[in-house]
mmCIF file of C-alpha atoms in Angstrom:
data_model
loop_
_atom_site.group_PDB
_atom_site.id
_atom_site.type_symbol
_atom_site.label_atom_id
_atom_site.label_comp_id
_atom_site.label_asym_id
_atom_site.label_seq_id
_atom_site.Cartn_x
_atom_site.Cartn_y
_atom_site.Cartn_z
ATOM 1 C CA MET A 1 -23.409 35.856 189.295
ATOM 2 C CA THR A 2 -21.880 36.721 185.936
ATOM 3 C CA ASP A 3 -18.961 35.526 183.849
ATOM 4 C CA GLU A 4 -16.135 38.089 184.380
ATOM 5 C CA THR A 5 -15.057 37.827 180.747
ATOM 6 C CA SER A 6 -18.352 38.156 178.913
ATOM 7 C CA GLY A 7 -20.748 39.438 181.529
ATOM 8 C CA ARG A 8 -23.127 36.558 180.740
ATOM 9 C CA ARG A 9 -25.135 34.943 183.475
ATOM 10 C CA LEU A 10 -23.353 31.763 184.484
ATOM 11 C CA GLY A 11 -24.869 28.510 183.253
ATOM 12 C CA ARG A 12 -23.431 25.505 181.446
ATOM 13 C CA PRO A 13 -19.657 25.796 180.893
ATOM 14 C CA ARG A 14 -18.661 27.423 177.622
ATOM 15 C CA ASP A 15 -18.523 25.160 174.572
ATOM 16 C CA PRO A 16 -16.963 26.952 171.587
ATOM 17 C CA ASP A 17 -18.682 24.703 169.044
ATOM 18 C CA ILE A 18 -22.146 25.164 170.522
ATOM 19 C CA GLU A 19 -21.632 28.901 170.894
ATOM 20 C CA ALA A 20 -20.391 29.283 167.315
ATOM 21 C CA ARG A 21 -23.380 27.398 165.909
ATOM 22 C CA ALA A 22 -25.867 29.217 168.114
ATOM 23 C CA PHE A 23 -24.381 32.638 167.339
ATOM 24 C CA ALA A 24 -24.295 32.066 163.577
ATOM 25 C CA ALA A 25 -27.901 30.861 163.554
ATOM 26 C CA ALA A 26 -29.059 33.693 165.812
ATOM 27 C CA ARG A 27 -27.504 36.311 163.550
ATOM 28 C CA GLU A 28 -29.084 34.757 160.461
ATOM 29 C CA VAL A 29 -32.538 34.714 162.030
ATOM 30 C CA TYR A 30 -32.216 38.261 163.328
ATOM 31 C CA GLN A 31 -30.985 39.577 159.993
ATOM 32 C CA GLU A 32 -33.888 37.962 158.160
ATOM 33 C CA ARG A 33 -36.729 38.407 160.650
ATOM 34 C CA GLY A 34 -35.749 41.204 163.010
ATOM 35 C CA TRP A 35 -36.567 41.215 166.709
ATOM 36 C CA SER A 36 -40.275 40.543 166.225
ATOM 37 C CA GLY A 37 -39.497 37.312 164.377
ATOM 38 C CA PHE A 38 -36.549 36.234 166.486
ATOM 39 C CA ALA A 39 -37.343 33.083 168.474
ATOM 40 C CA MET A 40 -35.399 30.292 170.135
ATOM 41 C CA GLU A 41 -37.273 27.783 167.963
ATOM 42 C CA GLN A 42 -35.897 29.416 164.835
ATOM 43 C CA VAL A 43 -32.359 29.335 166.235
ATOM 44 C CA THR A 44 -32.574 25.661 167.197
ATOM 45 C CA ARG A 45 -33.859 24.793 163.730
ATOM 46 C CA ARG A 46 -31.023 26.664 161.996
ATOM 47 C CA SER A 47 -28.265 25.496 164.322
ATOM 48 C CA GLY A 48 -29.345 21.900 164.844
ATOM 49 C CA LEU A 49 -29.033 22.403 168.598
ATOM 50 C CA GLY A 50 -31.635 21.463 171.164
ATOM 51 C CA LYS A 51 -33.601 24.164 172.910
ATOM 52 C CA GLY A 52 -32.320 22.836 176.226
ATOM 53 C CA SER A 53 -28.729 23.490 175.158
ATOM 54 C CA LEU A 54 -29.619 27.111 174.483
ATOM 55 C CA TYR A 55 -31.533 27.729 177.687
ATOM 56 C CA LEU A 56 -28.740 26.187 179.771
ATOM 57 C CA ARG A 57 -26.489 28.960 178.481
ATOM 58 C CA TRP A 58 -28.821 31.913 177.914
ATOM 59 C CA PRO A 59 -31.831 32.735 180.096
ATOM 60 C CA ASP A 60 -33.873 34.166 177.221
ATOM 61 C CA ARG A 61 -33.792 35.047 173.529
ATOM 62 C CA ALA A 62 -32.559 38.587 174.165
ATOM 63 C CA ALA A 63 -29.493 37.375 176.072
ATOM 64 C CA LEU A 64 -28.626 35.000 173.225
ATOM 65 C CA LEU A 65 -29.077 37.696 170.600
ATOM 66 C CA VAL A 66 -26.930 40.246 172.429
ATOM 67 C CA ASP A 67 -24.085 37.740 172.844
ATOM 68 C CA ALA A 68 -24.392 36.634 169.210
ATOM 69 C CA VAL A 69 -24.198 40.159 167.832
ATOM 70 C CA ARG A 70 -21.408 41.258 170.157
ATOM 71 C CA ASP A 71 -19.398 38.169 169.253
ATOM 72 C CA THR A 72 -18.795 39.714 165.825
ATOM 73 C CA ALA A 73 -16.443 42.207 167.505
ATOM 74 C CA SER A 74 -14.385 39.532 169.286
ATOM 75 C CA PHE A 75 -11.481 40.145 166.883
ATOM 76 C CA ILE A 76 -10.513 43.125 169.048
ATOM 77 C CA THR A 77 -9.601 40.925 172.009
ATOM 78 C CA THR A 78 -6.771 39.216 170.079
ATOM 79 C CA ILE A 79 -4.696 42.341 169.343
ATOM 80 C CA ASP A 80 -1.475 42.581 171.373
ATOM 81 C CA THR A 81 1.773 43.257 169.496
ATOM 82 C CA GLY A 82 3.692 44.838 172.375
ATOM 83 C CA SER A 83 3.389 48.319 170.849
ATOM 84 C CA MET A 84 0.428 50.574 171.597
ATOM 85 C CA ARG A 85 0.690 52.397 168.276
ATOM 86 C CA GLU A 86 0.815 49.154 166.305
ATOM 87 C CA ASP A 87 -2.062 47.728 168.354
ATOM 88 C CA LEU A 88 -4.162 50.825 167.661
ATOM 89 C CA VAL A 89 -3.338 50.735 163.947
ATOM 90 C CA GLN A 90 -4.318 47.065 163.748
ATOM 91 C CA PHE A 91 -7.477 47.769 165.714
ATOM 92 C CA ALA A 92 -8.409 50.724 163.493
ATOM 93 C CA ARG A 93 -7.817 48.735 160.292
ATOM 94 C CA ARG A 94 -9.899 45.771 161.432
ATOM 95 C CA TYR A 95 -12.520 48.088 162.863
ATOM 96 C CA LEU A 96 -12.792 49.917 159.525
ATOM 97 C CA ASP A 97 -13.618 46.619 157.820
ATOM 98 C CA PHE A 98 -16.043 45.805 160.629
ATOM 99 C CA VAL A 99 -18.059 49.023 160.375
ATOM 100 C CA ARG A 100 -18.424 48.436 156.636
ATOM 101 C CA SER A 101 -19.788 44.926 157.143
ATOM 102 C CA ASP A 102 -23.199 43.347 157.676
ATOM 103 C CA ASP A 103 -22.095 42.566 161.236
ATOM 104 C CA TRP A 104 -21.941 46.292 161.990
ATOM 105 C CA SER A 105 -25.438 46.692 160.563
ATOM 106 C CA LEU A 106 -26.622 44.093 163.057
ATOM 107 C CA MET A 107 -24.894 45.964 165.883
ATOM 108 C CA ARG A 108 -26.665 49.185 164.914
ATOM 109 C CA ARG A 109 -29.968 47.385 164.490
ATOM 110 C CA LEU A 110 -29.655 45.921 167.973
ATOM 111 C CA ALA A 111 -29.067 49.390 169.437
ATOM 112 C CA ILE A 112 -32.181 50.691 167.693
ATOM 113 C CA ASP A 113 -34.291 47.763 168.901
ATOM 114 C CA ALA A 114 -33.070 48.393 172.448
ATOM 115 C CA ARG A 115 -34.726 51.809 172.352
ATOM 116 C CA TYR A 116 -38.146 50.322 171.685
ATOM 117 C CA HIS A 117 -38.042 46.862 173.255
ATOM 118 C CA PRO A 118 -37.386 46.651 177.037
ATOM 119 C CA GLU A 119 -36.301 43.012 176.796
ATOM 120 C CA VAL A 120 -33.464 43.875 174.421
ATOM 121 C CA ARG A 121 -32.512 46.940 176.442
ATOM 122 C CA ALA A 122 -32.355 44.905 179.659
ATOM 123 C CA ALA A 123 -30.095 42.312 178.020
ATOM 124 C CA LEU A 124 -27.695 45.026 176.871
ATOM 125 C CA GLN A 125 -27.697 46.632 180.305
ATOM 126 C CA ARG A 126 -26.760 43.348 181.998
ATOM 127 C CA ASP A 127 -23.329 43.846 180.467
ATOM 128 C CA SER A 128 -23.076 47.525 179.580
ATOM 129 C CA TYR A 129 -19.276 47.333 179.384
ATOM 130 C CA PRO A 130 -18.681 44.306 177.124
ATOM 131 C CA SER A 131 -15.385 42.561 176.481
ATOM 132 C CA PHE A 132 -14.693 44.179 173.114
ATOM 133 C CA ILE A 133 -14.863 47.652 174.668
ATOM 134 C CA ARG A 134 -12.672 46.565 177.576
ATOM 135 C CA ALA A 135 -10.176 45.125 175.087
ATOM 136 C CA THR A 136 -9.970 48.395 173.150
ATOM 137 C CA ARG A 137 -9.275 50.365 176.307
ATOM 138 C CA SER A 138 -6.758 47.722 177.397
ATOM 139 C CA ILE A 139 -4.676 48.444 174.295
ATOM 140 C CA VAL A 140 -4.197 52.001 175.531
ATOM 141 C CA ARG A 141 -3.783 50.944 179.152
ATOM 142 C CA ARG A 142 -0.933 48.596 178.268
ATOM 143 C CA GLY A 143 0.774 51.402 176.371
ATOM 144 C CA ARG A 144 0.355 53.705 179.326
ATOM 145 C CA GLU A 145 1.894 51.118 181.633
ATOM 146 C CA ARG A 146 4.861 50.786 179.250
ATOM 147 C CA GLY A 147 5.368 54.549 179.341
ATOM 148 C CA GLU A 148 4.336 55.169 175.730
ATOM 149 C CA ILE A 149 1.918 57.917 176.814
ATOM 150 C CA PRO A 150 1.714 60.103 179.938
ATOM 151 C CA PRO A 151 0.407 58.278 183.048
ATOM 152 C CA ALA A 152 -2.618 60.564 183.429
ATOM 153 C CA THR A 153 -3.901 59.962 179.890
ATOM 154 C CA SER A 154 -7.492 58.705 179.674
ATOM 155 C CA THR A 155 -7.650 55.281 178.034
ATOM 156 C CA ALA A 156 -11.316 55.823 177.231
ATOM 157 C CA LEU A 157 -10.657 59.102 175.432
ATOM 158 C CA ILE A 158 -7.948 57.729 173.134
ATOM 159 C CA ALA A 159 -9.986 54.627 172.291
ATOM 160 C CA ASP A 160 -13.058 56.758 171.587
ATOM 161 C CA LEU A 161 -11.135 59.175 169.360
ATOM 162 C CA VAL A 162 -9.713 56.393 167.191
ATOM 163 C CA ALA A 163 -12.946 54.404 166.979
ATOM 164 C CA GLY A 164 -15.001 57.552 166.457
ATOM 165 C CA ALA A 165 -12.883 58.760 163.543
ATOM 166 C CA VAL A 166 -13.095 55.379 161.832
ATOM 167 C CA THR A 167 -16.840 55.104 162.394
ATOM 168 C CA ASN A 168 -17.480 58.602 161.080
ATOM 169 C CA HIS A 169 -15.380 58.005 157.973
ATOM 170 C CA ALA A 170 -17.108 54.721 157.185
ATOM 171 C CA SER A 171 -20.551 56.260 157.706
ATOM 172 C CA SER A 172 -19.875 59.364 155.623
ATOM 173 C CA THR A 173 -18.412 57.410 152.690
ATOM 174 C CA ALA A 174 -20.710 54.381 152.821
ATOM 175 C CA TYR A 175 -22.524 55.293 149.609
ATOM 176 C CA VAL A 176 -19.722 57.017 147.724
ATOM 177 C CA PRO A 177 -19.100 55.019 144.514
ATOM 178 C CA ALA A 178 -15.745 53.268 144.364
ATOM 179 C CA GLU A 179 -14.915 55.039 141.113
ATOM 180 C CA VAL A 180 -15.326 58.386 142.881
ATOM 181 C CA LEU A 181 -12.929 57.455 145.659
ATOM 182 C CA GLY A 182 -10.588 55.823 143.178
ATOM 183 C CA ASP A 183 -7.023 55.452 144.372
ATOM 184 C CA ARG A 184 -7.217 58.505 146.589
ATOM 185 C CA PHE A 185 -8.224 56.491 149.633
ATOM 186 C CA ASP A 186 -5.698 54.077 151.090
ATOM 187 C CA PRO A 187 -7.265 52.411 154.168
ATOM 188 C CA ASP A 188 -3.920 51.404 155.657
ATOM 189 C CA ARG A 189 -2.541 54.915 155.323
ATOM 190 C CA TYR A 190 -5.776 56.403 156.647
ATOM 191 C CA VAL A 191 -5.888 54.382 159.875
ATOM 192 C CA ALA A 192 -2.189 55.013 160.535
ATOM 193 C CA LEU A 193 -2.788 58.740 160.077
ATOM 194 C CA VAL A 194 -5.742 58.656 162.491
ATOM 195 C CA VAL A 195 -3.705 56.908 165.184
ATOM 196 C CA ASP A 196 -0.664 59.146 164.716
ATOM 197 C CA THR A 197 -2.823 62.282 164.841
ATOM 198 C CA VAL A 198 -4.475 61.193 168.088
ATOM 199 C CA LEU A 199 -1.175 60.265 169.730
ATOM 200 C CA ALA A 200 0.480 63.478 168.529
ATOM 201 C CA GLY A 201 -2.359 65.399 170.150
ATOM 202 C CA VAL A 202 -1.863 63.565 173.429
ATOM 203 C CA HIS A 203 1.848 64.344 173.520
ATOM 204 C CA ALA A 204 1.294 67.960 172.444
ATOM 205 C CA MET A 205 -1.286 68.406 175.190
ATOM 206 C CA TYR A 206 1.125 66.934 177.726
ATOM 207 C CA ALA A 207 3.960 69.174 176.527
ATOM 208 C CA GLU A 208 1.808 72.303 176.771
ATOM 209 C CA THR A 209 0.574 71.594 180.257
ATOM 210 C CA THR A 210 4.014 70.765 181.649
ATOM 211 C CA ARG A 211 5.791 73.861 180.330
ATOM 212 C CA PRO A 212 6.923 76.239 183.084
ATOM 213 C CA ALA A 213 4.411 79.039 183.525
ATOM 214 C CA ALA A 214 7.138 81.694 183.074
ATOM 215 C CA ASP A 215 8.001 80.313 179.619
ATOM 216 C CA ALA A 216 4.465 79.716 178.475
ATOM 217 C CA GLY A 217 3.425 83.364 178.274
ATOM 218 C CA PRO A 218 0.230 85.005 179.533
ATOM 219 C CA GLY A 219 -2.723 82.697 179.785
ATOM 220 C CA HIS A 220 -0.669 79.523 179.461
ATOM 221 C CA GLY A 221 0.589 76.975 181.917
ATOM 222 C CA HIS A 222 -1.541 75.532 184.680
ATOM 223 C CA ALA A 223 -0.255 77.269 187.778
ATOM 224 C CA ASP A 224 -3.635 78.915 188.395
ATOM 225 C CA VAL A 225 -5.834 76.106 187.076
ATOM 226 C CA PRO A 226 -7.840 74.295 189.761
ATOM 227 C CA ALA A 227 -6.743 70.749 190.427
ATOM 228 C CA ALA A 228 -8.490 68.083 188.400
ATOM 229 C CA PRO A 229 -10.985 65.911 190.275
ATOM 230 C CA GLY A 230 -9.740 62.707 191.796
ATOM 231 C CA PRO A 231 -7.407 61.536 194.572
ATOM 232 C CA ALA A 232 -4.427 63.810 195.178
ATOM 233 C CA SER A 233 -2.079 60.852 194.790
ATOM 234 C CA ASP A 234 -3.290 60.460 191.197
ATOM 235 C CA ARG A 235 -2.922 64.148 190.295
ATOM 236 C CA THR A 236 0.494 65.141 191.620
ATOM 237 C CA GLY A 237 3.822 65.347 189.837
ATOM 238 C CA PRO A 238 4.620 66.519 186.309
ATOM 239 C CA ASP A 239 1.978 64.323 184.667
ATOM 240 C CA ALA A 240 -0.883 66.003 186.497
ATOM 241 C CA GLY A 241 -1.001 68.587 183.715
ATOM 242 C CA THR A 242 -2.591 66.162 181.265
ATOM 243 C CA ALA A 243 -5.538 65.517 183.545
ATOM 244 C CA THR A 244 -5.866 69.214 184.377
ATOM 245 C CA PHE A 245 -5.776 70.194 180.720
ATOM 246 C CA ALA A 246 -8.485 67.681 179.835
ATOM 247 C CA ALA A 247 -10.632 68.708 182.786
ATOM 248 C CA GLN A 248 -10.261 72.399 181.944
ATOM 249 C CA ARG A 249 -11.241 72.056 178.283
ATOM 250 C CA SER A 250 -13.619 69.121 178.257
ATOM 251 C CA GLY A 251 -15.167 69.026 181.705
ATOM 252 C CA ARG A 252 -14.719 66.039 183.927
ATOM 253 C CA LEU A 253 -13.645 63.021 181.927
ATOM 254 C CA HIS A 254 -14.180 59.861 183.899
ATOM 255 C CA GLU A 255 -12.670 56.674 182.622
ATOM 256 C CA GLN A 256 -14.933 53.629 182.465
ATOM 257 C CA PRO A 257 -14.319 50.839 184.981
ATOM 258 C CA THR A 258 -11.946 48.103 183.979
#
């Protein structure tokens, strides 16, 4: 059985103080020693916790490490302003700081270790859809439920577009000297522009696919486009065009489970 919120195997009830100390110590050890030098003994020594306290909560060192590294992204779960655009802007701004931090380096390092160490890979696969990813998609889902975007819009696609743009920017400018960037880069303006561009694209796509075929001109409209995959009840009505458009241009886009 797993915890519905974190995906962890159920053990001793959550204790925020113990988790915070264990996570901080685990990240320190991993950053200094890597996976080959990561051991429960090192974590207990750094945290001042007993080994029994750790094993009551995590079945092995890999499970502890995965939770400790993923905990650095927990800031995403607290974003809920009542506006999807504002939520996405806040997410993008915090995420930009995150992908420039040492915590992001640990996240990337964990992904690399998972390729070569089955124990790490298995721990990641036990919760392949962690809470911080669910929270990002929930931002878009709430907006969709409030009618801020068309009902057929993929929550996964919007979240991926925003996060992907931020990640790419941070990666491509990671070693650009500050004096080169100067005042040309305003992070607040940048993330707002990313979000507005993505949302403008969603609404433009919806507008194109819902135009009457007679007004759209040759080759436009979706009168002759095969129906998008999925239950008919989810693809009928004026908002079906968004799903059809995405399926036509990008193949079948399946949203992750919630």
